[in-house]
XYZ file of C-alpha atoms in Angstrom:
627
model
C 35.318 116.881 87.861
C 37.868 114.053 86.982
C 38.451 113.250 83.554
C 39.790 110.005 84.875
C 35.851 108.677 85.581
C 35.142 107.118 88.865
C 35.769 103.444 87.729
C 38.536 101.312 88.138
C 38.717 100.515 84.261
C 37.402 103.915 82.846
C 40.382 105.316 84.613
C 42.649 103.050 82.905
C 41.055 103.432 79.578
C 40.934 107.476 79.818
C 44.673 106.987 81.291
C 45.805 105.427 78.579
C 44.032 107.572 75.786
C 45.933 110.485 77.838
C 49.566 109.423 77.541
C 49.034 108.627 74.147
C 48.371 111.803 73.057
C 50.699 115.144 72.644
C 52.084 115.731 76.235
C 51.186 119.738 75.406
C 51.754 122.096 78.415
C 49.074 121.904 80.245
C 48.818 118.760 82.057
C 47.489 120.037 84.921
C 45.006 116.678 84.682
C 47.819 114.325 85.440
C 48.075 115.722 88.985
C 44.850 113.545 89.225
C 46.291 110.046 88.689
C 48.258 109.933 92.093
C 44.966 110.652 94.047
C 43.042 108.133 91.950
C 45.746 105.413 92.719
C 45.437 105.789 96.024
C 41.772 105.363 95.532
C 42.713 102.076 93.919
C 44.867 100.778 95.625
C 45.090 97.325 96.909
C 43.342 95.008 98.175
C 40.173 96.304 96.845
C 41.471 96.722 93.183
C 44.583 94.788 92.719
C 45.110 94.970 88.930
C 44.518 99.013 88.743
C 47.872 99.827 90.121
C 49.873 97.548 88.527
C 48.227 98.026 85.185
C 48.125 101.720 85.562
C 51.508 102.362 86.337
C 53.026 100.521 83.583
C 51.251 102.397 81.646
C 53.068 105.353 82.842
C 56.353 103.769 82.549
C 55.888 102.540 79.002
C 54.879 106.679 78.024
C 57.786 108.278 79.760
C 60.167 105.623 78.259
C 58.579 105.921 74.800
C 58.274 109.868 75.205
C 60.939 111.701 77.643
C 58.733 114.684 77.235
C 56.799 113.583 79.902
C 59.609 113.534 82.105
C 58.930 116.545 83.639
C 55.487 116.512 83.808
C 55.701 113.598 85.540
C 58.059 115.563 88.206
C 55.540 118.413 88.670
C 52.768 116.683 88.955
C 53.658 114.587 91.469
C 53.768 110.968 89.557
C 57.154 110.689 90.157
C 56.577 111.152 93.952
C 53.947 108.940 94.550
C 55.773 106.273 92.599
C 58.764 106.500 94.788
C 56.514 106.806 97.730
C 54.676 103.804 97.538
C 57.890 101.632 96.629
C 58.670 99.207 99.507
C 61.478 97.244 98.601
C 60.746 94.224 100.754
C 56.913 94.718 101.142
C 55.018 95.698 97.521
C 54.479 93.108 95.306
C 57.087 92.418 92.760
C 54.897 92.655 89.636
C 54.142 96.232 90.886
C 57.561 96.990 92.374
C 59.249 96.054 88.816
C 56.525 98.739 87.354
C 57.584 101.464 89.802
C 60.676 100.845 89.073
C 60.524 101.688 85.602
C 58.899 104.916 86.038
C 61.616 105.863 88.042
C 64.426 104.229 85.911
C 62.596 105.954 83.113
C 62.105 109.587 84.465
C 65.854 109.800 85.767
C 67.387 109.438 81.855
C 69.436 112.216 81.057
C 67.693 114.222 83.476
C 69.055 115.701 86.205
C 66.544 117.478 87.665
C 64.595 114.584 88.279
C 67.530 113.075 89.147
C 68.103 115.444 92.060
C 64.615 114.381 93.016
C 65.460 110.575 93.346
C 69.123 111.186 94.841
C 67.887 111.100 98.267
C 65.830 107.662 97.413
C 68.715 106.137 96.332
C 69.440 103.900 99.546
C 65.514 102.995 98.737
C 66.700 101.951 95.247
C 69.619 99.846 96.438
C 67.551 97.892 99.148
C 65.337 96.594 96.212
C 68.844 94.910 95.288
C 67.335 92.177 98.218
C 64.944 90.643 96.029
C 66.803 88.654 93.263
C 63.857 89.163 91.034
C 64.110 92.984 90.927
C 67.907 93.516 90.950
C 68.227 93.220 87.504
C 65.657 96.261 86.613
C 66.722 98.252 90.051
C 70.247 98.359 88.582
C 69.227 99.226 85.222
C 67.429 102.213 87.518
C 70.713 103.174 89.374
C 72.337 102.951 86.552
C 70.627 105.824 84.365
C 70.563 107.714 88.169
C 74.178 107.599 88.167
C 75.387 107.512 85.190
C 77.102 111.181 84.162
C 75.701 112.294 87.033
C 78.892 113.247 89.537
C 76.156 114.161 92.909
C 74.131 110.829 92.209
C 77.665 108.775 91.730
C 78.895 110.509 95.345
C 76.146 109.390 96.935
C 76.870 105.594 96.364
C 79.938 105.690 96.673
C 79.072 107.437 100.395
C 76.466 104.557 100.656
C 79.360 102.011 99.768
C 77.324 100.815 96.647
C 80.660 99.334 95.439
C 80.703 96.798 98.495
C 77.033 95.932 98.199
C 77.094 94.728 94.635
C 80.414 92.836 95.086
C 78.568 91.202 97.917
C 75.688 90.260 96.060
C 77.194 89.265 93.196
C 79.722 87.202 95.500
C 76.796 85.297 96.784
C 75.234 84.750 92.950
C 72.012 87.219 94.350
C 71.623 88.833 90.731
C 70.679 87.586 87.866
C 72.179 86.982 84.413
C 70.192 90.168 83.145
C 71.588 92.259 86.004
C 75.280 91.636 85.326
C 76.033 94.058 82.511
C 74.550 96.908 85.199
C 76.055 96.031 88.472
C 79.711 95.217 86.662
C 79.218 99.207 85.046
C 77.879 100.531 88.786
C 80.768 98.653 90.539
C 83.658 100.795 88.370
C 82.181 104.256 88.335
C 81.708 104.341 92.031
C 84.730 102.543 92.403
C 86.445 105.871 91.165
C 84.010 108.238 92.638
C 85.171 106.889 96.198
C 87.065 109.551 98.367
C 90.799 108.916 99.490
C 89.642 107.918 103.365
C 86.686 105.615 101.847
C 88.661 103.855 99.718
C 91.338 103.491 102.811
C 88.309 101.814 105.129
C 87.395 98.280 105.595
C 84.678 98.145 103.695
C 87.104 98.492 100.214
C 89.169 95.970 102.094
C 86.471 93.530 102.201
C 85.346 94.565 98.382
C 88.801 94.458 97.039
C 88.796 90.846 98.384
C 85.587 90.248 96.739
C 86.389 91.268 93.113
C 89.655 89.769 93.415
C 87.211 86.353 93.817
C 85.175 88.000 91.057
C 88.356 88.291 88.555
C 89.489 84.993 89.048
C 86.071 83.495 88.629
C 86.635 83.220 84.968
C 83.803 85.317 83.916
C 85.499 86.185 80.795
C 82.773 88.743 79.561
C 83.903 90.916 82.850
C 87.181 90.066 83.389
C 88.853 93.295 82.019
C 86.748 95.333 84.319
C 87.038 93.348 87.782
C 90.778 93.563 87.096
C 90.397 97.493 86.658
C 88.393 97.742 89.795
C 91.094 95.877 91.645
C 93.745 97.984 90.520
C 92.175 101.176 91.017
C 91.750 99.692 94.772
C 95.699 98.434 94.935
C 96.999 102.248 93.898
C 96.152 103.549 97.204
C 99.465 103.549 99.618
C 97.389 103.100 102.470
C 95.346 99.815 101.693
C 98.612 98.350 100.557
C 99.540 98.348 103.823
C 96.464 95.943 104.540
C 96.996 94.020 101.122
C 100.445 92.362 102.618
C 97.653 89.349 103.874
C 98.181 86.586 102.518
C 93.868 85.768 101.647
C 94.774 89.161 100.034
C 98.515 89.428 98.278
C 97.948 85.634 96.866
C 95.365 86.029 95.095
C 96.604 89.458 93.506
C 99.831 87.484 92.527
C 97.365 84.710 91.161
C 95.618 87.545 89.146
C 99.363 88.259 87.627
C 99.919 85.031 86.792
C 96.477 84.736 85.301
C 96.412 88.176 83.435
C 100.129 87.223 81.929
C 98.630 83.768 80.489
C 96.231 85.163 78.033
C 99.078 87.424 76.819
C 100.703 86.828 73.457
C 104.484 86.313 72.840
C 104.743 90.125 71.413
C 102.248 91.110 74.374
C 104.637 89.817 76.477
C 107.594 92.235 75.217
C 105.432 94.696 75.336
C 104.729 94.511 78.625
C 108.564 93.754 79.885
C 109.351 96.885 78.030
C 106.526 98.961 80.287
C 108.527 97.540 83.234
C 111.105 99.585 82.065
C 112.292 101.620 84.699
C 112.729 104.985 82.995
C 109.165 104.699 80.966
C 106.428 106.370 83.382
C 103.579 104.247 83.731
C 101.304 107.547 83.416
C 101.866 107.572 79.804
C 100.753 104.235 78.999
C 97.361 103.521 77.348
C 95.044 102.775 80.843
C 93.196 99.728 78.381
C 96.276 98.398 77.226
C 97.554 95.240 78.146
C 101.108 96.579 79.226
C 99.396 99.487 81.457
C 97.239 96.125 83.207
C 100.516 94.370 83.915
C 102.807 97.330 84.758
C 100.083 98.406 87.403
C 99.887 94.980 88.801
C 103.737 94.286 89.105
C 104.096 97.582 90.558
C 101.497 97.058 93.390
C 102.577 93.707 94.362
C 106.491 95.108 95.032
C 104.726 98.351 96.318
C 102.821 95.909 98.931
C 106.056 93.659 99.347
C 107.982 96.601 100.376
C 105.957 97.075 103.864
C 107.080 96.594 106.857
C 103.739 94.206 107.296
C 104.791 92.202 104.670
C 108.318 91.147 106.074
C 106.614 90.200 109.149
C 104.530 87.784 107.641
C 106.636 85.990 105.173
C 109.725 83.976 105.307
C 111.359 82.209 102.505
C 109.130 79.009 103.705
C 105.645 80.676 103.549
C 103.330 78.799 100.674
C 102.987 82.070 99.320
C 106.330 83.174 98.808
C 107.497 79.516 97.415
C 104.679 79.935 95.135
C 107.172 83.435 93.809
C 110.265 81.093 94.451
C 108.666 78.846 91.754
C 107.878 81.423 89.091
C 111.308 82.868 89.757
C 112.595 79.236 89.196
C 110.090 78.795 86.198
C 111.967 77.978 82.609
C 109.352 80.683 81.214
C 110.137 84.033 81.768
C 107.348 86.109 82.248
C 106.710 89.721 83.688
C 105.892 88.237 87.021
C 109.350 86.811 87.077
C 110.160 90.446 87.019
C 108.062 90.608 90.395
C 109.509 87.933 92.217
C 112.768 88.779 91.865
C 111.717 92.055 93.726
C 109.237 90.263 96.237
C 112.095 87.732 96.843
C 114.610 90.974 97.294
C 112.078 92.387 99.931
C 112.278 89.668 102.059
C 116.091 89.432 102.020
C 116.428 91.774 105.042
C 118.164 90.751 107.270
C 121.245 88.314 107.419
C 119.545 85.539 107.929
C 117.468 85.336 105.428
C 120.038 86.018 102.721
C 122.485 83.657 103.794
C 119.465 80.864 103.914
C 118.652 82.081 100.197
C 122.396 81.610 99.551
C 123.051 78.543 101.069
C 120.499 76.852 101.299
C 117.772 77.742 98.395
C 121.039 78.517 95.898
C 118.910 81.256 94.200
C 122.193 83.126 92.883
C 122.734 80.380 90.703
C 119.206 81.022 89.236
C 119.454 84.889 89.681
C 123.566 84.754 88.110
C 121.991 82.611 85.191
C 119.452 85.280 84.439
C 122.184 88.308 84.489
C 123.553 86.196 82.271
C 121.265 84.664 79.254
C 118.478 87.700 79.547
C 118.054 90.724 77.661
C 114.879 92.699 79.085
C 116.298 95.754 81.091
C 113.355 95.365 83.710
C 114.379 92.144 84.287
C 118.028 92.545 84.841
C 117.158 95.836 87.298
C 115.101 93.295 89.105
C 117.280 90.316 89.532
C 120.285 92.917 89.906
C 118.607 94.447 92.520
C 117.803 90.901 94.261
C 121.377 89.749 94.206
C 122.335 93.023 95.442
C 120.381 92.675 98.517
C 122.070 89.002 99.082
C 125.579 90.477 98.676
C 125.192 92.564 102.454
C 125.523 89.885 104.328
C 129.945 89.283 104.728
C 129.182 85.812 104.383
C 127.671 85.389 101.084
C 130.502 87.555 99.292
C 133.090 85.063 98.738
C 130.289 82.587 97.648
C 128.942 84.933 94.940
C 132.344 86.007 93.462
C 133.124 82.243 93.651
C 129.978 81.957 91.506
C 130.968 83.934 88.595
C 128.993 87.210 89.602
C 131.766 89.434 89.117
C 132.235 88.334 85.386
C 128.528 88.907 84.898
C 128.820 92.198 86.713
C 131.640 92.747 83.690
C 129.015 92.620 81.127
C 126.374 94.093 82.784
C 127.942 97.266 82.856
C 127.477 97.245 78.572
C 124.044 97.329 79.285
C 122.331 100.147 77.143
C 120.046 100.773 80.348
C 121.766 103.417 82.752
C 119.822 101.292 85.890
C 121.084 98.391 85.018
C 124.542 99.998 84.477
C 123.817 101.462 87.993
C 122.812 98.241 89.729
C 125.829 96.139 88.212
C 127.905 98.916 89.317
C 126.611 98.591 92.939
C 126.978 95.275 92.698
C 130.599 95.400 92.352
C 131.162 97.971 95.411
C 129.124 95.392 97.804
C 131.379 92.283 96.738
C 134.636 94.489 97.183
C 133.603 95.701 100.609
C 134.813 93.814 103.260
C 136.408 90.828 100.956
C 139.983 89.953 100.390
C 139.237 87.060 97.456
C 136.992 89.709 95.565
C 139.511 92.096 96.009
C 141.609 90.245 94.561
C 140.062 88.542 91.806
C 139.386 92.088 90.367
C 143.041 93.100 90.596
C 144.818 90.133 89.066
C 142.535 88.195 87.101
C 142.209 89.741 83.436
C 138.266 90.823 81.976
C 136.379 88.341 80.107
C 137.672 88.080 77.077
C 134.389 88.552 75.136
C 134.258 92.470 76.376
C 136.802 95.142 74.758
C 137.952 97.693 77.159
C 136.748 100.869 76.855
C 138.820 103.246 74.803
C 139.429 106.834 76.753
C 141.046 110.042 74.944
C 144.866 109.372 74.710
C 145.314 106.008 76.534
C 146.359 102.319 75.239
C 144.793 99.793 76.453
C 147.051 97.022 78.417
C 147.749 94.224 76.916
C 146.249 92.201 79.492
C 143.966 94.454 81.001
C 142.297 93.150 84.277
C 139.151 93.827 85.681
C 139.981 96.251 87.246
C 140.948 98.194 84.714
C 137.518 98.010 82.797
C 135.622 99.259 86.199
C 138.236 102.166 85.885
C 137.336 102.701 81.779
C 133.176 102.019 82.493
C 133.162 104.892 85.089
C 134.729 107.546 83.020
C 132.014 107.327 80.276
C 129.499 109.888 79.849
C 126.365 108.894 81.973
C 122.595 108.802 81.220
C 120.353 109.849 82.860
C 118.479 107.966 85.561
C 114.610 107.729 85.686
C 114.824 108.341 89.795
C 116.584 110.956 92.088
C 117.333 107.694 94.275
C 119.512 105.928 92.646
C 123.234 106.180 91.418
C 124.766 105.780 88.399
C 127.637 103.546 87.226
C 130.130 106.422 87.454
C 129.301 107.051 91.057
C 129.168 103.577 92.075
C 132.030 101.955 90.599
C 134.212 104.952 92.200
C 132.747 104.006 95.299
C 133.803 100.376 94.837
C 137.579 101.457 94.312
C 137.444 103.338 97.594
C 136.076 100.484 99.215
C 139.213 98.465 97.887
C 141.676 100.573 99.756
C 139.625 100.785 102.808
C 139.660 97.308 103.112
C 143.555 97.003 101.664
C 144.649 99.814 104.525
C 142.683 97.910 107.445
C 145.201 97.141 110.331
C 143.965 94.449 111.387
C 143.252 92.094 107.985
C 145.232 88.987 108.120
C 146.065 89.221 104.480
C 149.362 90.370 102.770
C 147.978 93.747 101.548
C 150.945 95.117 100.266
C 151.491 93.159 96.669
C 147.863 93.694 96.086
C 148.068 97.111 96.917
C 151.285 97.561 94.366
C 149.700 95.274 91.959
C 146.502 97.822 91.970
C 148.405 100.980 91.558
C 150.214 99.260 88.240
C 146.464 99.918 86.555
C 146.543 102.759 84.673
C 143.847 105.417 85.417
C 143.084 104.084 88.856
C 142.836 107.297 90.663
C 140.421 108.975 87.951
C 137.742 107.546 89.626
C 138.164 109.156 92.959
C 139.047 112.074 91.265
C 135.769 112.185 89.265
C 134.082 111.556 92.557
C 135.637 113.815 94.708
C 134.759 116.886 92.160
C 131.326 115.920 91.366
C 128.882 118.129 93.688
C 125.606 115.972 93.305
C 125.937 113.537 96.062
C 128.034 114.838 98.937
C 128.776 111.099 100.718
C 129.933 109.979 97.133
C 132.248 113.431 97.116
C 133.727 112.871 100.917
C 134.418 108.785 99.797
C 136.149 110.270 97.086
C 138.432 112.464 99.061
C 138.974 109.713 101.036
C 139.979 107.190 98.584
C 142.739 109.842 97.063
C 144.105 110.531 101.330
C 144.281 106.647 101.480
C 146.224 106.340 97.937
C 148.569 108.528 99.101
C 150.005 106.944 101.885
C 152.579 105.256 99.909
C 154.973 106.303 97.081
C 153.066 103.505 94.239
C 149.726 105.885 94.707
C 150.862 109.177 94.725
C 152.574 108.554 91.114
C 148.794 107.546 90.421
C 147.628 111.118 92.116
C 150.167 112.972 90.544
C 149.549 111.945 86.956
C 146.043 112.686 87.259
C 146.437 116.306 88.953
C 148.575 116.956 85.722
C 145.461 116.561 83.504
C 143.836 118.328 85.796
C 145.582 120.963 87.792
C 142.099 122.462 89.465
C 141.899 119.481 91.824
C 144.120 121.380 94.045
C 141.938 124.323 93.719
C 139.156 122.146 94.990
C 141.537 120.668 97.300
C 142.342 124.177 98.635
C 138.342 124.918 99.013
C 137.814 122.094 101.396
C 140.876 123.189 104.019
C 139.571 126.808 103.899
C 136.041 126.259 103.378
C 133.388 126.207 106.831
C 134.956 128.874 108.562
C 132.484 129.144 110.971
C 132.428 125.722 111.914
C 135.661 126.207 112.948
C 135.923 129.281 114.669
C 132.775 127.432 116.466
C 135.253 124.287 116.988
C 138.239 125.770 117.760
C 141.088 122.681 116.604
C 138.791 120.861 114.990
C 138.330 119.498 111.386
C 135.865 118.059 109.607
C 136.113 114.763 108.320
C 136.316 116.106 104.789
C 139.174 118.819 105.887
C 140.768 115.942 107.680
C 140.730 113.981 104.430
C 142.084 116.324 102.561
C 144.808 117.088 104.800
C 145.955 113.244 104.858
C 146.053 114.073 101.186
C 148.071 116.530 101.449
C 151.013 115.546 103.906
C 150.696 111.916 101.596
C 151.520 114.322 98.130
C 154.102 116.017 100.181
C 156.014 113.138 102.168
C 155.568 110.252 99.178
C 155.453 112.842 96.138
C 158.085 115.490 96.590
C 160.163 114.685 93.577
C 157.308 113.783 91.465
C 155.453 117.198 91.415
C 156.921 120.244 89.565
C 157.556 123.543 91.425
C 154.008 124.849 90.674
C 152.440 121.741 92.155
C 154.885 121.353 94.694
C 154.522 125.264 95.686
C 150.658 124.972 95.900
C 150.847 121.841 97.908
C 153.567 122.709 100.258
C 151.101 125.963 100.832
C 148.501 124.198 101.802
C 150.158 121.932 104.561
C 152.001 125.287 105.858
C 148.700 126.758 106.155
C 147.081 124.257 107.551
């Protein structure tokens, strides 16, 4: 017989006497209380079900002992059972729910039990009234629980709530939960979930969530929508504009509550040689790295220079922070969403011409000290300087002065950018050209001193691009990029390509004299043309030294050099003999380097006979005999 009586309200009373006691281990009279529910239930005793299975929530949440009795003797079943998210009452529901919620607590086995209820759990999320408690439930589910936080994020739990809470569906009460649910199975999403529409559609919904000034949150939805912005794949999608505003409103936003000392902080995350990995994932400058670095990740995709020209609302929106007297790590971005966009000649030239935004970008090289800043808006002007037509302009506009004192700059990518700088204005442009031969450095900078040489007494600009790229270099946070050294070699060669063009209009040939006067000027080429890192850099090199000595002015320069170094020739030598096979392969043909370095040669020998002593003269006149 029962102990549970036959009445409605002897079974409660004996129920309740029985979860107040010890739960002990036998409790082989709780498998009674399903069957007598059933007996119960509505509509013939409304008040027995309700009544009796709060009572069973309040013991299991008072006394986790009777977790697992609960499990085995099939309360926990019925309970989930007899849950009908749309249909049972929601006095009763909200009591089901807490023997559930209550059961799962640090409990995994019961846990595993409820796991495949779960989508059962979430549809209760309907019912405004209950989504406050059925989140609480999913929450102790889920939480520490790696199978139950798989499972919604399979079920796309992450969209649901950002839906609902979107809409304004859950309460007050049910915030704290569904803003803690939303992050963990945020990160418990796999790589091709997080890539689907769905966490397209959510990322646009917490993005509305962030902005929504729910300051109690805030820190979190911003979390959520970075974790969503790392992925390379929805990036690609991000380039929308409902999408990439809003993320550069959340910049914006995020930088505004950011104190003056914050706000170094965070320019000196930008940093390019400081790995964003090693900031603190809470801190303020990890927040604002993350975001600048997805908004130029997303501005570098092809998507997002076919959907925005200098005269979208979006990008004027970046034109105006760039503009902006308040500089800010998001000016840092727009100089590099601005740069993104600046691909093709068109565009630049407009910027140029039109939009005048070297005169902002010049005036930041110039006044600003943050390093990620001047990468960024070096970087910008850079792209500006490819088209030929621009050139003239920005040399006109002082950049080759700022370029001067850019290359101080303690920061070896900055260095690098102001170097590349200089090789784009040189290339292709007879004014540059020649502003950098005749006109003397600022007179703010002192040259740099090298081992055993005096300064000029004038010395031009020329000769302090010579002096910056025989420094010791630093080195560079990325594989990518060049440094100074490299670089400003590169912009000497592209001098004499341009000053040894047949068909330039100019009067070369005082220029070219006038160049040759600097002292040092072939160290550069020499340093590139040994240097084994970057091959292009090392054939340019070679190059620049064939072109030099084509006349009598740059072989002196050659010829000096080779005496401080006498194993050029060696290296000289290794290119003529070197690639054998390639030869024998291609019988009477060079390769460009060997052909290099034989217009080298015959130069040294034709313009340089009487300069070279009998040992250089012997190993040179070998080498053109030979080859």
């Amino acid at each position: 017989m029962s102990r549970f009586g036959g009445n409605p309200d002897e079974f409660l009373s004996v129920l309740k006497q029985y979860l107040a006691a010890d739960v002990g281990e036998d409790y082989h009279d709780l498998k009674e209380v399903p069957r007598k529910l059933t007996e119960f239930e509505p509509p013939g005793h409304p008040y027995v079900s309700k009544e009796a299975v709060e009572l069973l929530g309040t013991a299991v949440g008072n006394n986790k002992d009777w977790q697992t009795p609960f499990k085995q003797a099939g309360v926990l079943e019925y309970v989930l059972q007899q849950l009908d998210p749309l249909q049972t009452p929601i006095e009763l529901a909200t009591q089901y729910l807490r023997v559930i919620g209550n059961c799962v607590a640090d409990n995994d086995d019961n846990r595993n039990a409820v796991l495949p209820s779960l989508e059962k759990l979430v549809d209760c999320l309907e019912r405004r009234s209950l989504a406050p408690i059925a989140l609480a439930v999913i929450l102790n589910l889920c939480n520490d629980f790696e199978a139950g936080q798989n499972e919604a994020a399979r079920l796309r739990l992450d969209s649901t709530i950002c839906e609902y809470m979107v809409s304004n569906k859950i309460p007050p009460g049910g915030v704290d939960y569904a803003v803690d649910i939303l992050t963990w199975t945020t990160t418990a999403l796999s790589p091709s979930e997080i890539r689907d529409a769905s966490s397209f559609k959510t990322l646009s919904q917490v993005l509305d969530l962030a902005l929504s000034y729910d300051e109690e949150h805030y820190h979190d939805y911003v979390a959520v929508c970075l974790h969503y912005l790392q992925d390379s794949e929805l990036q690609t999608k991000a380039a929308r504009p409902e999408i990439l505003g809003r993320v550069f409103d959340l910049l914006l936003d995020y930088e505004y509550r950011l104190q003056p000392e914050e706000l170094q902080e965070a320019f000196q995350a930008l940093n390019s040689h400081i790995d964003p990995s090693r900031l603190n994932p809470g801190g303020h400058d990890f927040v604002v790295t993350q975001l600048v670095n997805s908004l130029t990740a997303i501005s570098a995709t092809d998507d997002f220079v076919k959907l925005y020209t200098p005269r979208t609302p979006l990008i004027k929106k970046v034109e105006s922070r760039l503009l902006s007297l308040a500089v800010t790590p998001s000016t840092v971005c727009a100089c590099i969403m601005l740069g993104n966009i600046a691909v093709s000649n068109e565009v630049s030239i407009n910027m140029v011409e039109d939009m005048s935004l070297h005169v902002t970008l010049i005036g930041i090289l110039s006044a600003r000290k943050e390093a990620a800043l001047l990468y960024a808006a070096a970087g910008f002007i850079r792209h500006l300087a490819f088209p030929e037509e621009n050139r003239r302009v920005l040399g006109e506009a002082g950049l080759i002065e700022t370029c001067c004192h850019l290359l101080l700059n303690q920061d070896p990518a900055v260095r690098g950018e102001a170097a590349a700088i200089v090789c784009k204005l040189v290339t292709d442009n007879f004014e540059n050209i020649e502003q950098i031969i005749y006109e003397n450095m600022p007179e703010d900078i002192t040259p740099a001193e090298l081992p055993g040489a005096t300064p000029p007494i004038h010395p031009t600009i020329l000769y302090h691009i010579i002096t910056q790229s025989q420094l010791p270099t630093t080195p560079l946070p990325s594989r990518s990029m060049k440094p100074a050294t490299i670089e400003l070699g590169r912009a000497i060669v592209a001098i004499l390509r341009y000053l040894h063009r047949s068909d330039t209009s100019h009067d070369v040939e005082p220029v070219l004299r006038q160049m040759y006067k600097t002292p040092f000027v072939a160290k550069p080429l020499t340093q590139l043309f040994r240097q084994r890192f970057y091959a292009e850099a090392r054939s340019e090199g070679l190059l620049g030294l064939g072109l030099m000595a084509q006349s009598h002015e740059g072989v002196m320069c050659i010829v000096d050099t080779i005496k401080e170094d006498g194993s050029l020739l060696d290296s000289l030598k290794e290119i003529l003999e070197g690639k054998k096979e390639i030869q024998s392969q291609n019988a009477g043909h060079f390769t460009r380097d060997q052909q290099n370095a034989l217009m080298l040669v015959h130069g040294l020998s034709q313009n340089g006979a009487h300069l070279m002593d009998s040992h250089m003269a012997e190993k040179v006149g070998a080498m053109r005999v030979t080859h």
